[in-house]
CSV table of C-alpha atoms and ligand atoms in Angstrom, one decimal:
chain,number,residue,atom,x,y,z
A,81,MET,CA,111.3,77.0,80.5
A,82,GLY,CA,112.0,78.2,84.0
A,83,MET,CA,112.8,81.6,84.0
A,84,ALA,CA,115.4,81.1,86.2
A,85,SER,CA,117.0,78.4,83.6
A,86,GLY,CA,117.0,80.9,80.5
A,87,ILE,CA,118.8,84.0,82.2
A,88,SER,CA,121.7,83.5,84.4
A,89,ARG,CA,122.4,81.8,87.3
A,90,PRO,CA,120.3,82.9,90.7
A,91,VAL,CA,122.5,85.3,93.0
A,92,THR,CA,122.9,83.3,96.2
A,93,ALA,CA,124.8,83.7,99.5
A,94,ALA,CA,127.9,82.5,97.8
A,95,CYS,CA,127.9,85.8,95.8
A,96,ILE,CA,126.5,87.8,98.9
A,97,ASN,CA,128.0,86.0,101.8
A,98,PRO,CA,130.2,88.8,103.2
A,99,SER,CA,133.3,86.3,103.9
A,100,SER,CA,133.4,85.7,100.4
A,101,CYS,CA,133.1,89.2,99.4
A,102,ARG,CA,135.6,91.1,101.7
A,103,PRO,CA,136.9,90.8,105.2
A,104,ARG,CA,134.0,89.7,107.6
A,105,TYR,CA,134.6,91.7,110.4
A,106,HIS,CA,136.5,94.4,109.2
A,107,ARG,CA,135.1,97.3,111.4
A,108,PRO,CA,134.7,96.9,115.4
A,109,ILE,CA,131.5,95.0,116.5
A,110,PHE,CA,131.3,96.3,119.9
A,111,SER,CA,130.3,99.7,120.6
A,112,PHE,CA,127.7,99.7,122.9
A,113,PRO,CA,124.7,102.2,124.6
A,114,GLN,CA,126.0,104.9,126.4
A,115,PRO,CA,126.9,104.5,130.1
A,116,GLY,CA,123.5,105.6,131.9
A,117,ALA,CA,121.4,104.5,128.8
A,118,GLY,CA,120.1,101.5,130.5
A,119,LEU,CA,119.2,100.5,134.0
A,120,ASN,CA,120.7,99.2,136.8
A,121,LEU,CA,119.3,96.3,139.2
A,122,GLN,CA,118.6,99.3,141.5
A,123,ARG,CA,116.6,101.3,139.2
A,124,LEU,CA,114.8,98.3,138.2
A,125,PHE,CA,113.5,97.4,141.4
A,126,PHE,CA,112.3,100.9,141.8
A,127,ARG,CA,110.8,101.3,138.4
A,128,SER,CA,108.7,98.0,139.0
A,129,PHE,CA,107.1,99.5,141.8
A,130,HIS,CA,106.3,102.8,140.2
A,131,PHE,CA,104.5,102.6,136.9
A,132,ARG,CA,104.9,105.2,134.3
A,133,ARG,CA,102.5,106.9,132.8
A,134,ARG,CA,102.0,106.7,129.4
A,135,LEU,CA,103.0,109.5,127.3
A,136,PRO,CA,100.6,110.3,124.8
A,137,HIS,CA,101.9,110.0,121.3
A,138,SER,CA,101.7,113.4,120.6
A,139,LEU,CA,104.7,114.3,123.0
A,140,GLY,CA,107.1,112.2,121.4
A,141,THR,CA,110.0,113.8,119.1
A,142,SER,CA,108.5,115.6,116.4
A,143,SER,CA,110.6,113.6,113.9
A,144,GLU,CA,109.1,110.3,114.8
A,145,ASP,CA,105.9,111.6,115.6
A,146,PRO,CA,103.5,111.0,112.6
A,147,PHE,CA,100.4,112.6,114.3
A,148,ALA,CA,102.7,116.2,114.2
A,149,GLN,CA,104.2,115.7,110.7
A,150,ARG,CA,100.6,114.7,109.6
A,151,LEU,CA,99.4,118.5,110.7
A,152,GLY,CA,102.4,120.1,110.0
A,153,GLY,CA,103.2,121.3,113.3
A,154,SER,CA,105.4,120.7,116.7
A,155,PRO,CA,104.0,118.3,118.8
A,156,SER,CA,102.7,120.6,121.6
A,157,GLU,CA,100.3,122.3,118.6
A,158,ALA,CA,99.4,118.6,117.5
A,159,MET,CA,98.0,117.8,120.7
A,160,SER,CA,96.2,121.3,121.2
A,161,SER,CA,94.8,121.2,117.8
A,162,PHE,CA,92.7,117.2,119.1
A,163,SER,CA,91.2,116.7,122.6
A,164,SER,CA,90.4,113.5,122.0
A,165,PRO,CA,92.5,110.6,123.4
A,166,SER,CA,95.7,110.3,121.7
A,167,PRO,CA,97.1,107.1,119.7
A,168,VAL,CA,99.3,104.8,121.9
A,169,SER,CA,102.6,105.4,121.5
A,170,TYR,CA,105.6,102.7,121.6
A,171,SER,CA,108.6,104.5,121.4
A,172,GLU,CA,109.6,102.9,124.9
A,173,GLU,CA,109.1,99.8,124.0
A,174,LEU,CA,110.9,100.4,120.5
A,175,ALA,CA,113.8,101.8,121.9
A,176,ALA,CA,113.9,98.7,124.2
A,177,ALA,CA,113.6,96.8,121.8
A,178,LYS,CA,116.4,98.2,119.7
A,179,LYS,CA,118.8,98.1,122.6
A,180,ALA,CA,117.7,94.5,123.2
A,181,ALA,CA,118.5,92.9,119.3
A,182,LEU,CA,121.6,95.4,119.4
A,183,LEU,CA,123.3,93.5,122.3
A,184,ALA,CA,121.9,90.0,120.8
A,185,SER,CA,123.3,91.1,117.6
A,186,HIS,CA,127.2,91.2,119.4
A,187,LEU,CA,126.5,88.4,121.1
A,188,CYS,CA,126.0,86.4,117.5
A,189,GLN,CA,128.9,88.4,115.6
A,190,LYS,CA,131.3,86.9,118.5
A,191,VAL,CA,130.2,83.3,118.1
A,192,GLN,CA,129.5,83.3,114.7
A,193,LYS,CA,133.1,84.5,114.2
A,194,SER,CA,134.5,81.3,115.7
A,195,ILE,CA,131.9,78.8,116.2
A,196,MET,CA,132.9,75.5,117.4
A,197,PRO,CA,131.4,72.1,116.8
A,198,SER,CA,130.5,72.1,120.1
A,199,ASP,CA,128.6,74.9,120.1
A,200,VAL,CA,125.9,73.3,117.6
A,201,GLN,CA,122.6,70.8,118.5
A,202,SER,CA,119.9,69.4,116.9
A,203,LYS,CA,116.7,70.2,118.0
A,204,ALA,CA,113.8,67.3,117.7
A,205,ASP,CA,112.9,68.7,114.3
A,206,LYS,CA,116.5,67.9,113.1
A,207,SER,CA,116.8,71.7,112.7
A,208,PRO,CA,120.0,73.3,114.0
A,209,VAL,CA,120.3,75.8,117.3
A,210,THR,CA,123.4,76.9,118.4
A,211,VAL,CA,124.7,78.6,121.9
A,212,ALA,CA,123.9,82.1,120.0
A,213,ASP,CA,120.4,81.3,119.2
A,214,TYR,CA,120.0,80.5,123.1
A,215,GLY,CA,122.1,83.0,124.2
A,216,SER,CA,120.5,85.7,121.8
A,217,GLN,CA,117.0,85.0,123.6
A,218,ALA,CA,118.2,84.9,127.0
A,219,LEU,CA,119.7,88.2,126.8
A,220,ILE,CA,116.3,89.8,124.9
A,221,SER,CA,114.0,88.4,127.1
A,222,LEU,CA,116.3,89.8,129.8
A,223,VAL,CA,117.1,93.6,128.4
A,224,LEU,CA,113.1,93.6,127.8
A,225,LYS,CA,112.6,93.0,131.4
A,226,MET,CA,114.8,95.2,132.9
A,227,GLU,CA,114.0,98.5,130.5
A,228,LEU,CA,110.6,97.9,130.3
A,229,PRO,CA,109.5,96.7,134.0
A,230,SER,CA,106.2,96.2,134.5
A,231,LEU,CA,103.3,93.4,136.3
A,232,SER,CA,103.0,91.6,132.8
A,233,PHE,CA,105.7,90.6,130.1
A,234,SER,CA,105.0,88.1,127.9
A,235,LEU,CA,107.5,86.7,125.2
A,236,VAL,CA,106.4,84.6,122.3
A,237,ALA,CA,109.6,83.5,121.1
A,238,GLU,CA,111.5,80.2,119.3
A,239,GLU,CA,113.9,78.6,121.9
A,240,ASP,CA,113.2,76.8,125.2
A,241,SER,CA,115.6,75.3,127.5
A,242,VAL,CA,114.1,71.4,127.5
A,243,ASP,CA,117.4,70.0,125.8
A,244,LEU,CA,119.2,72.2,128.0
A,245,ARG,CA,119.0,71.1,131.1
A,246,LYS,CA,119.6,67.5,129.8
A,247,ASP,CA,123.0,66.7,132.0
A,248,VAL,CA,124.4,65.8,128.5
A,249,ALA,CA,124.2,69.7,128.2
A,250,HIS,CA,125.8,71.2,131.0
A,251,GLU,CA,129.2,72.5,128.7
A,252,THR,CA,126.5,73.8,126.5
A,253,LEU,CA,125.1,75.7,129.6
A,254,LYS,CA,128.2,77.0,130.7
A,255,SER,CA,129.3,78.4,127.6
A,256,ILE,CA,126.2,80.2,126.9
A,257,THR,CA,126.0,81.7,130.5
A,258,LYS,CA,129.4,82.5,129.8
A,259,LEU,CA,128.5,84.6,126.6
A,260,VAL,CA,125.8,86.1,128.0
A,261,ASN,CA,127.7,87.4,131.0
A,262,GLU,CA,130.6,88.5,128.6
A,263,ILE,CA,128.0,90.6,126.6
A,264,LEU,CA,126.5,92.3,129.8
A,265,SER,CA,129.5,93.1,131.4
A,266,ALA,CA,130.9,94.5,128.4
A,267,SER,CA,127.9,96.8,127.9
A,268,ASP,CA,128.5,99.2,130.7
A,269,THR,CA,125.0,99.3,131.0
A,270,TYR,CA,123.7,96.1,132.9
A,271,LYS,CA,126.2,95.4,135.8
A,272,LEU,CA,124.8,91.8,136.3
A,273,SER,CA,126.1,88.6,136.4
A,274,LEU,CA,123.7,85.7,135.5
A,275,SER,CA,123.6,82.0,137.1
A,276,GLU,CA,123.0,79.0,134.3
A,277,GLU,CA,119.8,78.7,136.2
A,278,GLU,CA,118.8,82.6,135.7
A,279,VAL,CA,119.7,81.8,132.0
A,280,LEU,CA,117.5,78.8,131.7
A,281,ASP,CA,115.0,80.8,133.1
A,282,ALA,CA,115.4,83.5,130.8
A,283,ILE,CA,115.0,81.5,127.8
A,284,ASP,CA,112.0,79.7,129.2
A,285,SER,CA,109.9,83.1,129.8
A,286,GLY,CA,109.5,82.7,125.9
A,287,LYS,CA,106.7,80.5,126.2
A,288,SER,CA,103.9,82.6,126.0
A,289,GLU,CA,101.3,81.7,123.4
A,290,GLY,CA,100.3,85.1,122.2
A,291,GLY,CA,97.0,85.3,120.8
A,292,PRO,CA,94.7,88.7,120.6
A,293,HIS,CA,94.6,89.9,123.9
A,294,GLY,CA,97.1,92.2,125.3
A,295,ARG,CA,100.6,92.8,124.2
A,296,HIS,CA,103.2,90.0,123.5
A,297,TRP,CA,106.8,90.2,122.5
A,298,VAL,CA,107.5,88.0,119.0
A,299,LEU,CA,111.0,86.5,118.7
A,300,ASP,CA,113.4,84.7,116.8
A,301,PRO,CA,116.5,84.8,118.4
A,302,ILE,CA,118.7,83.9,115.4
A,303,ASP,CA,116.1,83.5,111.9
A,304,GLY,CA,118.2,81.9,109.7
A,305,THR,CA,120.3,79.7,112.2
A,306,LYS,CA,121.6,77.6,108.7
A,307,GLY,CA,122.7,80.7,107.4
A,308,PHE,CA,124.6,81.9,110.4
A,309,LEU,CA,126.2,78.5,110.2
A,310,ARG,CA,127.3,79.2,106.6
A,311,GLY,CA,128.6,82.4,107.5
A,312,ASP,CA,125.7,83.8,105.4
A,313,GLN,CA,123.0,86.5,106.2
A,314,TYR,CA,120.8,85.7,109.2
A,315,ALA,CA,118.4,87.9,111.5
A,316,ILE,CA,117.6,88.7,114.8
A,317,ALA,CA,113.8,89.5,114.8
A,318,LEU,CA,111.8,90.8,117.6
A,319,ALA,CA,108.4,92.5,117.2
A,320,MET,CA,105.7,93.4,119.3
A,321,LEU,CA,102.1,92.7,119.5
A,322,ASP,CA,99.1,94.9,120.9
A,323,GLU,CA,95.8,93.4,120.6
A,324,GLY,CA,96.7,90.8,118.1
A,325,LYS,CA,98.4,93.4,115.6
A,326,VAL,CA,102.5,94.0,115.3
A,327,VAL,CA,102.5,97.4,115.9
A,328,LEU,CA,106.5,97.7,116.1
A,329,GLY,CA,109.6,95.4,115.1
A,330,VAL,CA,112.8,95.1,115.3
A,331,LEU,CA,115.3,93.7,112.4
A,332,ALA,CA,118.9,93.4,113.2
A,333,CYS,CA,121.0,92.0,110.4
A,334,PRO,CA,124.9,91.8,111.4
A,335,ASN,CA,125.7,90.7,107.9
A,336,LEU,CA,123.8,92.9,105.8
A,337,PRO,CA,125.5,95.6,103.6
A,338,LEU,CA,124.5,99.0,104.6
A,339,PHE,CA,124.4,99.5,100.8
A,340,SER,CA,122.3,97.2,98.3
A,341,ILE,CA,122.7,93.3,98.8
A,342,ARG,CA,122.5,93.5,94.9
A,343,SER,CA,125.4,95.5,94.2
A,344,THR,CA,127.5,93.9,97.0
A,345,CYS,CA,130.1,92.1,94.9
A,346,ASP,CA,130.0,94.3,91.8
A,347,GLN,CA,130.6,97.6,93.6
A,348,SER,CA,130.7,98.2,97.3
A,349,PHE,CA,133.6,95.8,97.7
A,350,ASN,CA,134.5,97.2,100.9
A,351,SER,CA,130.7,98.5,101.7
A,352,GLU,CA,130.2,97.9,105.8
A,353,ILE,CA,128.0,95.4,106.8
A,354,GLY,CA,125.8,95.0,109.6
A,355,CYS,CA,122.2,97.0,109.7
A,356,ILE,CA,119.4,97.1,112.0
A,357,PHE,CA,116.1,98.0,110.9
A,358,SER,CA,112.8,99.5,112.6
A,359,ALA,CA,109.1,100.2,112.5
A,360,CYS,CA,106.3,101.4,114.2
A,361,LEU,CA,103.1,101.4,113.6
A,362,GLY,CA,101.7,104.6,111.5
A,363,SER,CA,106.2,106.0,111.8
A,364,GLY,CA,107.3,104.2,108.7
A,365,ALA,CA,110.3,102.2,108.4
A,366,LEU,CA,114.3,103.3,109.6
A,367,MET,CA,117.9,101.6,109.0
A,368,GLU,CA,121.0,102.3,110.4
A,369,SER,CA,124.1,101.0,110.9
A,370,LEU,CA,124.7,98.7,113.9
A,371,ASN,CA,127.9,101.0,114.6
A,372,GLY,CA,125.0,103.5,115.4
A,373,SER,CA,124.9,105.7,112.2
A,374,THR,CA,122.2,108.3,111.9
A,375,ALA,CA,119.1,106.5,111.3
A,376,THR,CA,117.3,106.6,107.2
A,377,LYS,CA,113.9,106.4,106.2
A,378,VAL,CA,113.8,103.2,104.0
A,379,HIS,CA,110.9,102.7,101.1
A,380,VAL,CA,110.0,99.7,99.3
A,381,SER,CA,111.4,99.7,95.6
A,382,THR,CA,108.9,101.8,92.9
A,383,ILE,CA,109.0,99.1,90.4
A,384,GLU,CA,106.0,99.2,88.2
A,385,ALA,CA,106.7,96.9,85.4
A,386,PRO,CA,107.5,93.5,86.4
A,387,ALA,CA,110.3,93.0,84.0
A,388,ASP,CA,112.2,95.2,85.9
A,389,ALA,CA,111.8,93.7,88.8
A,390,SER,CA,113.9,91.2,90.8
A,391,PHE,CA,112.6,88.6,93.3
A,392,PHE,CA,113.7,87.1,96.4
A,393,GLU,CA,113.6,83.8,97.9
A,394,SER,CA,115.0,81.4,100.6
A,395,PHE,CA,118.8,80.1,100.0
A,396,GLU,CA,117.5,76.3,100.8
A,397,ALA,CA,115.3,74.7,98.9
A,398,ALA,CA,114.1,72.9,101.7
A,399,HIS,CA,112.5,75.9,103.0
A,400,SER,CA,110.6,77.3,99.6
A,401,MET,CA,110.0,76.1,96.7
A,402,HIS,CA,112.3,77.3,94.2
A,403,ASP,CA,109.9,75.8,91.1
A,404,LEU,CA,107.1,77.5,92.1
A,405,SER,CA,109.0,80.5,92.6
A,406,SER,CA,110.5,80.5,89.1
A,407,SER,CA,107.3,79.6,87.4
A,408,ILE,CA,105.7,82.6,89.1
A,409,ALA,CA,108.3,84.7,88.3
A,410,GLU,CA,108.0,83.6,84.6
A,411,LYS,CA,104.7,84.3,84.2
A,412,LEU,CA,105.4,87.6,85.2
A,413,GLY,CA,107.9,88.2,82.7
A,414,VAL,CA,110.6,88.7,86.1
A,415,ARG,CA,114.0,88.8,84.0
A,416,ALA,CA,116.6,88.5,86.9
A,417,PRO,CA,117.6,85.9,88.5
A,418,PRO,CA,116.2,85.6,91.8
A,419,VAL,CA,118.3,86.7,94.8
A,420,ARG,CA,118.6,84.0,97.4
A,421,ILE,CA,119.5,84.6,101.2
A,422,ASP,CA,118.5,83.6,104.7
A,423,SER,CA,115.8,84.8,107.0
A,424,GLN,CA,114.0,87.9,107.3
A,425,ALA,CA,117.2,89.7,105.9
A,426,LYS,CA,114.8,89.4,102.7
A,427,TYR,CA,112.2,91.4,104.3
A,428,ALA,CA,114.9,94.4,105.4
A,429,ALA,CA,116.3,93.9,101.7
A,430,MET,CA,112.7,94.3,100.4
A,431,ALA,CA,112.2,97.0,102.7
A,432,ARG,CA,115.1,99.4,101.0
A,433,GLY,CA,114.2,98.4,97.7
A,434,ASP,CA,117.3,96.3,96.8
A,435,GLY,CA,114.2,93.9,95.3
A,436,ALA,CA,110.9,94.3,94.2
A,437,ILE,CA,109.3,91.2,95.2
A,438,TYR,CA,109.5,88.2,97.8
A,439,LEU,CA,108.2,84.3,97.4
A,440,ARG,CA,107.8,82.0,100.3
A,441,PHE,CA,106.6,79.0,99.2
A,442,PRO,CA,107.2,76.4,102.4
A,443,HIS,CA,106.6,72.9,101.4
A,444,LYS,CA,103.7,70.9,102.1
A,445,GLY,CA,103.2,70.1,106.0
A,446,TYR,CA,105.2,73.0,107.4
A,447,ARG,CA,103.5,75.7,109.7
A,448,GLU,CA,104.4,78.9,109.9
A,449,LYS,CA,105.8,80.7,113.3
A,450,ILE,CA,105.0,84.1,113.8
A,451,TRP,CA,108.3,85.1,114.8
A,452,ASP,CA,109.5,84.3,111.7
A,453,HIS,CA,107.3,87.1,109.7
A,454,ALA,CA,106.0,89.8,112.5
A,455,ALA,CA,109.3,91.8,112.8
A,456,GLY,CA,109.9,91.5,108.8
A,457,PHE,CA,105.9,92.4,107.9
A,458,ILE,CA,106.2,95.5,110.3
A,459,VAL,CA,109.7,96.6,108.7
A,460,VAL,CA,108.2,96.2,105.1
A,461,SER,CA,104.3,97.5,105.7
A,462,GLU,CA,106.0,100.3,106.9
A,463,ALA,CA,108.5,101.0,104.3
A,464,GLY,CA,105.3,101.2,101.3
A,465,GLY,CA,105.2,97.5,101.0
A,466,VAL,CA,102.3,94.8,101.3
A,467,VAL,CA,102.8,91.0,102.8
A,468,SER,CA,100.2,88.8,102.2
A,469,ASP,CA,99.4,84.7,102.2
A,470,ALA,CA,99.5,83.5,98.3
A,471,ALA,CA,95.7,84.2,98.2
A,472,GLY,CA,95.9,87.8,99.3
A,473,ASN,CA,95.0,87.5,102.6
A,474,GLU,CA,96.4,89.6,105.3
A,475,LEU,CA,98.7,87.9,107.7
A,476,ASP,CA,97.0,87.3,111.1
A,477,PHE,CA,99.5,87.2,113.9
A,478,SER,CA,96.6,87.0,116.7
A,479,ARG,CA,96.0,83.2,116.4
A,480,GLY,CA,98.9,81.9,118.9
A,481,ARG,CA,102.5,81.1,118.1
A,482,HIS,CA,101.4,79.8,114.3
A,483,LEU,CA,100.1,81.8,111.0
A,484,ASP,CA,97.0,80.0,110.2
A,485,LEU,CA,98.1,79.6,106.2
A,486,ASP,CA,98.9,76.7,104.0
A,487,THR,CA,100.1,77.9,100.9
A,488,GLY,CA,102.4,81.0,101.1
A,489,ILE,CA,103.6,84.3,101.8
A,490,ILE,CA,104.0,87.1,99.3
A,491,CYS,CA,105.6,90.7,99.5
A,492,THR,CA,105.9,93.3,96.9
A,493,ASN,CA,104.9,97.0,96.4
A,494,LYS,CA,100.9,98.1,96.3
A,495,LYS,CA,101.4,98.7,92.2
A,496,LEU,CA,102.8,94.9,91.6
A,497,MET,CA,100.5,93.2,94.5
A,498,PRO,CA,97.6,92.6,92.0
A,499,LEU,CA,100.0,91.5,88.7
A,500,LEU,CA,101.7,89.2,91.5
A,501,LEU,CA,98.8,87.7,93.4
A,502,LYS,CA,97.5,86.4,89.3
A,503,ALA,CA,100.7,84.8,88.9
A,504,VAL,CA,100.7,83.5,91.8
A,505,GLN,CA,97.3,82.1,91.7
A,506,ASP,CA,97.7,80.8,87.9
A,507,SER,CA,101.0,79.0,89.3
A,508,LEU,CA,99.3,77.2,92.3
A,509,LYS,CA,96.7,75.9,89.6
A,510,GLU,CA,99.0,74.9,87.7
A,511,LYS,CA,101.2,73.1,89.9
A,512,LEU,CA,97.4,71.4,91.6
A,513,GLN,CA,96.8,70.3,87.9
A,514,SER,CA,100.5,69.0,87.4
A,515,PRO,CA,100.5,64.9,87.7
A,516,SER,CA,103.9,65.4,89.8
A,517,THR,CA,101.5,66.4,92.1
A,518,HIS,CA,99.2,63.7,91.8
B,1161,A2P,N1,111.4,73.0,106.8
B,1161,A2P,C1,111.5,74.3,106.8
B,1161,A2P,N2,110.7,75.0,106.0
B,1161,A2P,C2,110.6,76.7,106.3
B,1161,A2P,N3,110.6,76.9,106.7
B,1161,A2P,C3,111.6,76.7,107.7
B,1161,A2P,C4,112.2,74.9,107.6
B,1161,A2P,N4,112.8,74.9,108.5
B,1161,A2P,C5,113.0,76.3,109.5
B,1161,A2P,N5,112.4,76.5,108.6
B,1161,A2P,C6,112.5,78.2,109.1
B,1161,A2P,O1,112.7,79.0,107.9
B,1161,A2P,C7,113.3,80.5,108.3
B,1161,A2P,C8,114.3,80.6,107.4
B,1161,A2P,O2,113.4,81.1,106.3
B,1161,A2P,P1,114.6,80.7,105.3
B,1161,A2P,O3,114.9,80.2,104.0
B,1161,A2P,O4,113.5,82.0,104.6
B,1161,A2P,O5,115.9,82.0,105.3
B,1161,A2P,C9,113.7,80.3,109.5
B,1161,A2P,O6,113.1,80.9,110.1
B,1161,A2P,C10,114.2,78.9,109.7
B,1161,A2P,O7,114.4,78.5,111.1
B,1161,A2P,P2,115.2,79.1,112.2
B,1161,A2P,O8,114.8,80.0,112.5
B,1161,A2P,O9,115.2,77.9,113.2
B,1161,A2P,O10,116.2,79.4,111.4
B,1162,MG,MG1,113.2,81.7,112.4
């Protein structure tokens, strides 16, 4: 008997969906950065010819400085105690990533509120893509370049402009350009208006191959496009690799409640939605409201007994094998039904302990992309969790646009991981031996 069948029905987006639980947009969605917080083009021009010296880590604010925190002293005390080279700081990059993801969230919210059939196309692999996917990618690439001007900019991102350059897509391109310009002009920060060609170029700057050397931004402009179209969960997922390692990540989840997703229907009917999670290597993971609340540190669930755990999986059965998750959960003795939501919002919810386990087992032949996991990986890792492939190996983001793994991805806290790995391997073995797989 599958675990899910014996207990209760899966918790799905139908329950969690903000549109079914409460008015979806009950708060003003536009709360842009303060004027002057960003850059204008003049400043951009200036900055691109004047390389800024990277601040040593210990010159960051003490609240976000693990180096100083470890020593229990002020940043300057921390600095004077060590003469060895300071660890690299990514605080400027993280701030830029948050700005970019915030603006992209506003664009996505605007589109999701009144999406039209003409806003949606089908890609070569038959998956949907919307004006918001393209607009979000253009906006983020542009904001990162403006905030962090340097000679090298590398972005590994999901979308490209091939289909948009076709004559039949001209109206779509016009809509995307209009959207991007509306968001930019409402921001009070970036006073510029892009041409269609500039929007196409901004989208196409996401063609980098990534790899083990140098710095690369990694972006999924809308992760969970199917959820986005249903009015459910989706995420804007942006991370940065440095020498093949994920060093920072931002997950904007415009429909995720500020309180536990599992309690949304029961208790927090009027709970605010829209969260942004961020993490920087060695500094923990933070959550704040998209409307700009104070950031709070988040931590994964500390549950040690699998019977008390609940697990996340894809809403779409085509994206992850629900029967395999059910068998794993049964072996572990998990009693709660699966919580099915779209996108890396699952990693975000994991990072604050809404659930204790995340299982992802795509069907045979699917190749995982780095942008589908990089931001989620660092947010959960910095919240104290572990993410690995189904054999317990760390995910390797240094091998280009894809993750080289063929089994699946699992995520939980450090205490539960050994038990989870055993259950996963037993279930995979059983699946291989089952007559239906031959
Ligand atoms: N056939 C597939 N199997 C697994 N994942 C897929 C498949 N097709 C698309 N995806 C991607 O899986 C992620 C969604 O996962 P989940 O089902 O866990 O929410 C998205 O990144 C989605 O792409 P996209 O970014 O275009 O939405
Ligand atoms: Mg995706």
